Coordinates of C-alpha atoms in Angstrom, one line a residue:
M5 CA -6.4 -16.2 5.3
K6 CA -3.1 -18.0 5.7
L7 CA -1.1 -18.0 2.5
Q8 CA 2.3 -19.6 2.1
R9 CA 5.2 -17.9 0.3
K10 CA 4.7 -20.3 -2.5
N11 CA 1.2 -18.9 -2.9
R12 CA 2.4 -15.4 -3.4
R13 CA 2.0 -15.8 -7.1
A14 CA -1.6 -16.4 -6.6
L15 CA -1.8 -13.3 -4.6
A16 CA -1.2 -12.2 -8.0
F17 CA -4.6 -11.5 -7.8
G18 CA -6.3 -9.5 -5.7
A19 CA -7.0 -6.3 -7.3
L20 CA -9.9 -7.4 -9.0
A21 CA -11.7 -4.9 -7.0
V22 CA -13.3 -4.6 -10.2
S23 CA -16.1 -2.9 -8.6
G24 CA -15.1 0.6 -9.5
A25 CA -13.9 -0.8 -12.7
L26 CA -17.2 -2.0 -13.9
A27 CA -18.4 1.5 -13.7
L28 CA -16.2 2.2 -16.7
T29 CA -18.1 2.3 -20.0
A30 CA -17.4 -1.0 -21.8
C31 CA -16.8 -0.2 -25.5
G32 CA -17.0 -3.0 -28.0
S33 CA -13.6 -4.4 -29.1
D34 CA -14.8 -5.0 -32.7
D35 CA -14.0 -1.4 -33.7
T36 CA -11.2 -1.1 -36.3
G37 CA -9.4 1.9 -34.8
G38 CA -9.7 4.1 -37.9
N39 CA -6.8 5.7 -39.5
S40 CA -5.4 7.8 -36.7
E41 CA -1.7 8.2 -36.3
G42 CA 0.5 9.1 -33.3
G43 CA -2.4 9.3 -30.9
G44 CA -4.2 12.0 -32.8
S45 CA -7.9 11.9 -33.6
S46 CA -9.4 8.4 -34.3
A47 CA -12.5 6.9 -35.6
T48 CA -13.0 5.1 -32.3
A49 CA -13.0 6.2 -28.7
Q50 CA -10.6 3.5 -27.7
A51 CA -7.8 4.5 -30.1
G52 CA -8.5 8.3 -29.8
N53 CA -6.2 9.0 -26.9
I54 CA -3.3 6.7 -27.6
D55 CA 0.0 8.5 -27.2
C56 CA 2.6 6.8 -29.5
G57 CA 5.4 9.2 -28.5
D58 CA 8.7 8.0 -30.0
A59 CA 7.5 4.4 -30.2
K60 CA 8.7 2.4 -33.2
G61 CA 9.9 -1.0 -34.1
Q62 CA 8.9 -4.4 -32.8
L63 CA 7.8 -5.0 -29.2
Q64 CA 8.2 -8.6 -28.1
A65 CA 6.2 -10.0 -25.2
S66 CA 4.9 -13.3 -24.0
G67 CA 3.3 -15.2 -21.2
S68 CA -0.2 -15.6 -19.8
S69 CA -2.7 -17.1 -22.2
A70 CA -5.4 -15.9 -19.8
Q71 CA -5.1 -12.4 -21.1
K72 CA -4.7 -13.2 -24.8
N73 CA -8.2 -12.0 -25.8
A74 CA -7.6 -8.8 -23.9
I75 CA -4.2 -8.3 -25.6
D76 CA -5.8 -9.0 -29.0
A77 CA -8.3 -6.2 -28.4
W78 CA -5.6 -3.8 -27.2
V79 CA -3.2 -4.6 -30.1
K80 CA -6.0 -4.0 -32.6
Q81 CA -6.7 -0.5 -31.3
Y82 CA -3.0 0.4 -30.6
S83 CA -1.8 -0.8 -34.0
A84 CA -4.4 1.4 -35.7
A85 CA -3.0 4.4 -34.0
C86 CA 0.7 3.6 -33.7
K87 CA 1.6 2.3 -37.2
D88 CA 5.3 2.4 -36.5
V89 CA 5.1 -0.3 -33.8
Q90 CA 4.5 -4.0 -34.2
V91 CA 3.4 -5.7 -31.0
N92 CA 4.0 -9.4 -30.9
Y93 CA 2.5 -11.2 -27.9
N94 CA 3.0 -14.9 -27.7
P95 CA 0.6 -16.6 -25.2
T96 CA 3.0 -19.3 -24.0
G97 CA 1.7 -19.4 -20.4
S98 CA 2.8 -17.5 -17.3
G99 CA 5.8 -19.7 -16.5
A100 CA 7.3 -19.6 -20.0
G101 CA 6.6 -15.8 -20.2
I102 CA 8.5 -15.1 -16.9
T103 CA 11.4 -17.4 -18.1
A104 CA 11.6 -15.5 -21.4
F105 CA 11.6 -12.1 -19.6
L106 CA 14.3 -13.2 -17.1
Q107 CA 16.4 -14.3 -20.0
G108 CA 16.1 -10.9 -21.6
Q109 CA 14.2 -12.2 -24.6
T110 CA 11.1 -10.0 -24.2
A111 CA 10.3 -6.4 -23.2
F112 CA 7.7 -7.5 -20.7
A113 CA 5.9 -10.7 -19.6
G114 CA 2.3 -11.4 -18.8
S115 CA 1.7 -13.6 -15.7
D116 CA -1.3 -14.6 -13.7
S117 CA 0.9 -14.8 -10.6
A118 CA 3.3 -12.3 -9.2
L119 CA 7.0 -12.8 -9.2
E120 CA 8.5 -15.0 -6.5
A121 CA 11.3 -13.5 -4.3
E122 CA 13.9 -15.5 -6.2
E123 CA 12.6 -14.4 -9.5
I124 CA 12.8 -10.8 -8.4
E125 CA 16.5 -11.4 -7.5
Q126 CA 17.1 -13.0 -10.9
S127 CA 15.5 -10.1 -12.7
K128 CA 18.2 -7.7 -11.4
K129 CA 20.6 -9.3 -13.8
I130 CA 18.4 -8.2 -16.7
C131 CA 17.1 -4.9 -15.3
K132 CA 20.3 -2.9 -14.9
D133 CA 20.2 -0.9 -11.6
G134 CA 16.6 -2.1 -11.2
Q135 CA 14.3 -5.1 -10.9
G136 CA 11.2 -6.7 -12.3
V137 CA 7.9 -5.3 -11.0
D138 CA 4.3 -6.6 -11.1
L139 CA 1.7 -4.4 -12.7
P140 CA -1.9 -5.7 -12.2
M141 CA -3.7 -5.0 -15.5
V142 CA -6.5 -7.6 -16.1
G143 CA -8.9 -9.3 -13.8
G144 CA -11.7 -11.8 -14.1
P145 CA -13.2 -15.1 -12.8
I146 CA -11.7 -18.5 -13.5
A147 CA -14.6 -20.6 -14.9
V148 CA -15.0 -24.3 -14.5
G149 CA -16.3 -25.6 -17.8
F150 CA -18.0 -29.0 -18.2
N151 CA -19.4 -31.2 -21.0
V152 CA -21.9 -33.7 -19.6
P153 CA -24.6 -34.9 -22.0
G154 CA -28.1 -34.1 -20.7
V155 CA -26.8 -31.7 -18.0
D156 CA -27.2 -28.0 -18.6
S157 CA -26.7 -26.8 -15.1
L158 CA -24.2 -28.1 -12.6
V159 CA -23.3 -27.2 -9.0
L160 CA -20.0 -28.2 -7.4
D161 CA -18.2 -27.2 -4.2
A162 CA -14.5 -26.9 -3.4
S163 CA -14.3 -30.3 -1.8
T164 CA -15.9 -32.1 -4.8
L165 CA -13.8 -30.2 -7.3
A166 CA -10.7 -31.1 -5.4
K167 CA -11.6 -34.8 -5.5
I168 CA -12.5 -34.6 -9.2
F169 CA -9.2 -33.0 -10.1
D170 CA -7.2 -35.4 -7.9
S171 CA -8.9 -38.5 -9.5
K172 CA -10.8 -39.4 -6.3
I173 CA -14.2 -38.9 -7.9
T174 CA -14.1 -40.5 -11.4
N175 CA -17.7 -40.8 -12.6
W176 CA -20.4 -38.2 -13.2
N177 CA -23.1 -40.1 -11.2
D178 CA -20.9 -40.1 -8.1
E179 CA -22.9 -39.7 -4.9
A180 CA -21.1 -36.5 -4.0
I181 CA -22.1 -34.8 -7.3
A182 CA -25.6 -36.2 -7.1
K183 CA -26.1 -34.7 -3.7
L184 CA -25.2 -31.3 -5.0
N185 CA -27.4 -31.7 -8.0
P186 CA -30.6 -33.5 -6.9
D187 CA -32.6 -32.5 -10.0
A188 CA -30.0 -33.3 -12.6
K189 CA -30.0 -36.6 -14.6
L190 CA -26.3 -37.4 -14.1
P191 CA -25.1 -40.1 -16.6
D192 CA -23.0 -43.1 -15.8
L193 CA -20.1 -41.5 -17.6
K194 CA -16.4 -41.3 -16.8
I195 CA -15.1 -37.9 -15.8
Q196 CA -12.4 -36.5 -18.2
A197 CA -10.6 -33.9 -16.1
F198 CA -8.2 -31.7 -18.1
H199 CA -5.5 -29.5 -16.6
R200 CA -2.9 -27.2 -18.1
S201 CA 0.2 -28.9 -19.5
D202 CA 2.2 -25.7 -19.4
E203 CA 3.2 -23.7 -16.3
S204 CA 0.3 -21.4 -15.7
G205 CA -0.8 -18.7 -13.3
T206 CA -4.3 -19.9 -13.9
T207 CA -3.3 -23.3 -12.5
D208 CA -1.6 -21.5 -9.6
N209 CA -4.7 -19.5 -8.7
F210 CA -7.1 -22.4 -9.3
T211 CA -5.0 -24.7 -7.0
T212 CA -4.8 -21.9 -4.4
Y213 CA -8.6 -21.8 -4.3
L214 CA -8.7 -25.6 -3.8
K215 CA -6.0 -25.5 -1.1
E216 CA -7.7 -22.6 0.7
A217 CA -11.3 -23.7 0.4
A218 CA -10.8 -27.5 0.7
P219 CA -7.5 -28.1 2.6
K220 CA -8.5 -31.6 3.7
D221 CA -9.2 -32.7 0.1
W222 CA -6.4 -31.0 -1.7
S223 CA -3.0 -32.0 -0.3
Y224 CA -0.8 -30.2 -2.9
E225 CA 0.8 -26.8 -2.6
P226 CA -0.4 -24.2 -5.1
S227 CA 1.9 -24.1 -8.1
K228 CA 2.0 -23.0 -11.7
A229 CA 2.8 -26.6 -12.6
W230 CA 0.1 -29.2 -12.2
E231 CA 0.9 -31.6 -9.4
A232 CA -2.2 -33.7 -8.8
K233 CA -2.5 -37.3 -9.9
G234 CA -4.2 -38.4 -13.1
G235 CA -6.2 -36.4 -15.5
Q236 CA -5.3 -35.2 -19.0
S237 CA -3.5 -32.1 -20.1
A238 CA -3.7 -29.5 -22.9
Q239 CA -1.7 -26.4 -23.8
G240 CA -3.0 -23.0 -22.7
S241 CA -6.4 -21.8 -21.8
S242 CA -7.6 -22.2 -25.3
G243 CA -6.4 -25.8 -25.3
V244 CA -8.2 -26.9 -22.2
A245 CA -11.4 -25.1 -23.3
Q246 CA -11.3 -26.8 -26.7
Q247 CA -10.9 -30.2 -25.0
V248 CA -14.0 -29.5 -22.8
K249 CA -16.0 -28.5 -25.9
Q250 CA -15.1 -31.6 -27.9
T251 CA -14.8 -34.3 -25.2
S252 CA -17.9 -35.9 -23.6
G253 CA -17.5 -36.1 -19.8
A254 CA -14.9 -33.4 -19.8
I255 CA -14.3 -30.7 -17.1
S256 CA -11.5 -28.1 -16.8
Y257 CA -10.7 -24.6 -15.6
F258 CA -10.1 -21.5 -17.7
E259 CA -10.8 -17.8 -17.8
L260 CA -14.4 -16.7 -18.4
S261 CA -13.4 -15.2 -21.8
Y262 CA -12.8 -18.7 -23.1
A263 CA -16.3 -19.9 -22.0
K264 CA -17.9 -19.3 -25.4
D265 CA -19.5 -21.2 -28.3
G266 CA -22.0 -22.9 -26.0
L267 CA -19.5 -24.0 -23.3
K268 CA -21.4 -24.4 -19.9
T269 CA -19.8 -23.4 -16.6
V270 CA -20.2 -24.8 -13.1
D271 CA -22.0 -22.8 -10.4
I272 CA -19.8 -22.9 -7.2
K273 CA -21.4 -23.7 -3.9
T274 CA -19.9 -21.5 -1.1
E275 CA -21.0 -20.7 2.4
A276 CA -23.7 -18.5 1.0
A277 CA -27.3 -19.8 0.7
E278 CA -27.2 -20.0 -3.1
P279 CA -24.5 -21.3 -5.5
V280 CA -22.7 -18.6 -7.4
K281 CA -22.3 -18.3 -11.2
A282 CA -19.1 -17.4 -12.9
T283 CA -19.7 -13.8 -14.0
I284 CA -17.6 -10.7 -13.9
E285 CA -20.1 -9.1 -11.5
N286 CA -19.9 -12.1 -9.1
A287 CA -16.2 -12.1 -9.2
T288 CA -16.3 -8.5 -8.3
A289 CA -18.5 -9.3 -5.3
A290 CA -15.8 -11.8 -4.1
I291 CA -13.2 -9.1 -3.8
G292 CA -12.8 -7.7 -0.4
A293 CA -10.1 -5.2 0.4
A294 CA -7.2 -6.4 -1.8
K295 CA -4.0 -5.2 -0.4
V296 CA -0.6 -4.6 -2.0
V297 CA 2.0 -7.0 -0.7
G298 CA 4.7 -6.0 -3.1
T299 CA 7.3 -3.4 -2.0
G300 CA 8.4 -0.2 -3.8
K301 CA 6.9 0.0 -7.2
D302 CA 5.9 -3.7 -7.2
L303 CA 2.1 -4.0 -7.0
A304 CA 1.6 -7.7 -6.2
L305 CA -1.8 -8.1 -4.5
E306 CA -3.4 -10.4 -2.0
L307 CA -6.9 -11.8 -2.3
D308 CA -9.2 -14.0 -0.1
Y309 CA -10.3 -17.1 -2.0
T310 CA -12.9 -18.1 0.6
P311 CA -15.5 -15.3 0.6
A312 CA -18.8 -16.0 2.3
A313 CA -20.9 -13.1 0.9
A314 CA -23.9 -13.9 -1.2
G315 CA -23.2 -13.8 -4.9
A316 CA -19.4 -13.8 -4.4
Y317 CA -17.7 -16.0 -6.9
P318 CA -14.6 -17.4 -5.2
I319 CA -12.3 -18.4 -8.0
V320 CA -10.7 -15.2 -9.4
L321 CA -7.6 -14.1 -11.2
V322 CA -5.5 -11.1 -11.9
T323 CA -3.0 -10.9 -14.7
Y324 CA 0.2 -8.8 -14.2
E325 CA 2.4 -7.3 -16.8
I326 CA 6.0 -7.8 -15.6
V327 CA 8.5 -5.2 -16.6
C328 CA 11.8 -3.7 -15.4
D329 CA 11.3 -0.6 -13.3
K330 CA 14.8 0.5 -14.4
G331 CA 17.2 -0.9 -17.0
N332 CA 14.8 -1.5 -19.8
K333 CA 16.4 -1.7 -23.3
A334 CA 16.7 1.7 -24.8
E335 CA 15.5 0.6 -28.2
T336 CA 12.2 -0.8 -26.8
L337 CA 11.5 1.4 -23.9
P338 CA 9.4 4.0 -25.8
A339 CA 7.2 1.3 -27.3
T340 CA 6.9 -0.5 -24.0
K341 CA 5.8 2.6 -22.1
S342 CA 3.5 3.6 -24.9
F343 CA 1.7 0.3 -25.2
L344 CA 1.5 -0.3 -21.4
N345 CA 0.2 3.2 -20.9
Y346 CA -2.6 2.5 -23.4
M347 CA -3.4 -0.8 -21.7
A348 CA -3.7 1.0 -18.3
S349 CA -5.6 4.0 -19.7
E350 CA -9.3 4.6 -19.2
D351 CA -9.9 3.7 -22.9
G352 CA -7.8 0.6 -22.7
Q353 CA -9.4 -0.6 -19.5
A354 CA -12.9 0.1 -21.0
L355 CA -12.3 -2.6 -23.6
L356 CA -12.1 -5.3 -21.0
A357 CA -15.7 -6.0 -20.0
D358 CA -16.8 -6.7 -23.6
A359 CA -13.9 -9.1 -23.9
G360 CA -15.0 -11.0 -20.8
Y361 CA -12.5 -9.5 -18.3
A362 CA -12.7 -7.1 -15.4
P363 CA -10.9 -3.8 -15.4
M364 CA -8.7 -2.8 -12.5
P365 CA -10.2 -0.6 -9.8
E366 CA -9.3 3.1 -10.0
E367 CA -7.1 3.1 -6.9
I368 CA -5.0 0.3 -8.3
I369 CA -4.8 1.3 -12.0
T370 CA -3.8 4.8 -10.9
K371 CA -0.7 3.3 -9.2
V372 CA 0.0 1.2 -12.3
R373 CA -0.1 4.4 -14.5
E374 CA 2.3 6.2 -12.1
T375 CA 4.7 3.3 -12.3
I376 CA 4.6 3.0 -16.1
S377 CA 5.3 6.7 -16.4
S378 CA 8.5 6.3 -14.3
L379 CA 9.9 3.3 -16.2
A380 CA 13.5 3.9 -17.3

């Protein structure tokens, strides 16, 4: 697969080798965490092994809205155990999160794309004697949600999706859509395509898929900022998901964890015999051998967006936590390491499946844990 440097963020992805991950026991994220303190015994398995260490004070972080539901589950358990720490995560989007981190406003950023080379250089001004590094922490499929009256099941391929999101296909009864859905009663209804208004790693990964799988129909370079013509926009993953839910004729892209409350998702036609549904298991099947393309302690990953295997869902995403390998602020370093350690722990990763995400594979998360332990 040929990936431009600009796509490197989308490489952001690969680890999803969620396969080993799914073997983890997924514990419900509705537990309260009990009354444990400092990582001692807890009423829940998730909070039971949290090591608070010397962590205290407020921990500020921002970025990817894709991982918000995962962060919420982690914070719930962590806060129950580490009562001297207040974790504040603002889901502003990957681009805004990286900007805030590079300006020294946050302890870490969440991003659905890895740092660009120039962003790594810029991070050296904030990370004294070090630099920002990418730690893959959360994985999952990017679902394409739709709201078409009378249509409960919809199949689309990369070419058709590219044309829809570039305003080249504008009506739901278009011939290209009808050909992919011969049994559906497609209405004479205008397509309302929604994209992210904020810079987003989800957009970066979604447009990377379009560019890789339908290069003749998608002329734009992958980017965190939406570049195609037309369409409507909304803030964050929750914003576009809400627009799909309430707008007749709507379609958009967002993480599977936002496909709830009756939202229907598109089955993607690939080179395989049958269209593929957006599920964690099918996203896992799409992951081949993800390889680390970052250097040193940076764990940016590369993923193939055009899998041909049966049951392999092709639109996937990995969210990174971006932190200084050296030069973290002394007052927030204990809390940063403690919280990130919990996120990467077996208990922390076990929360993800029930929240609609895919845990990282053991070989990747082991490297993440080693890097976190060495943060200074």
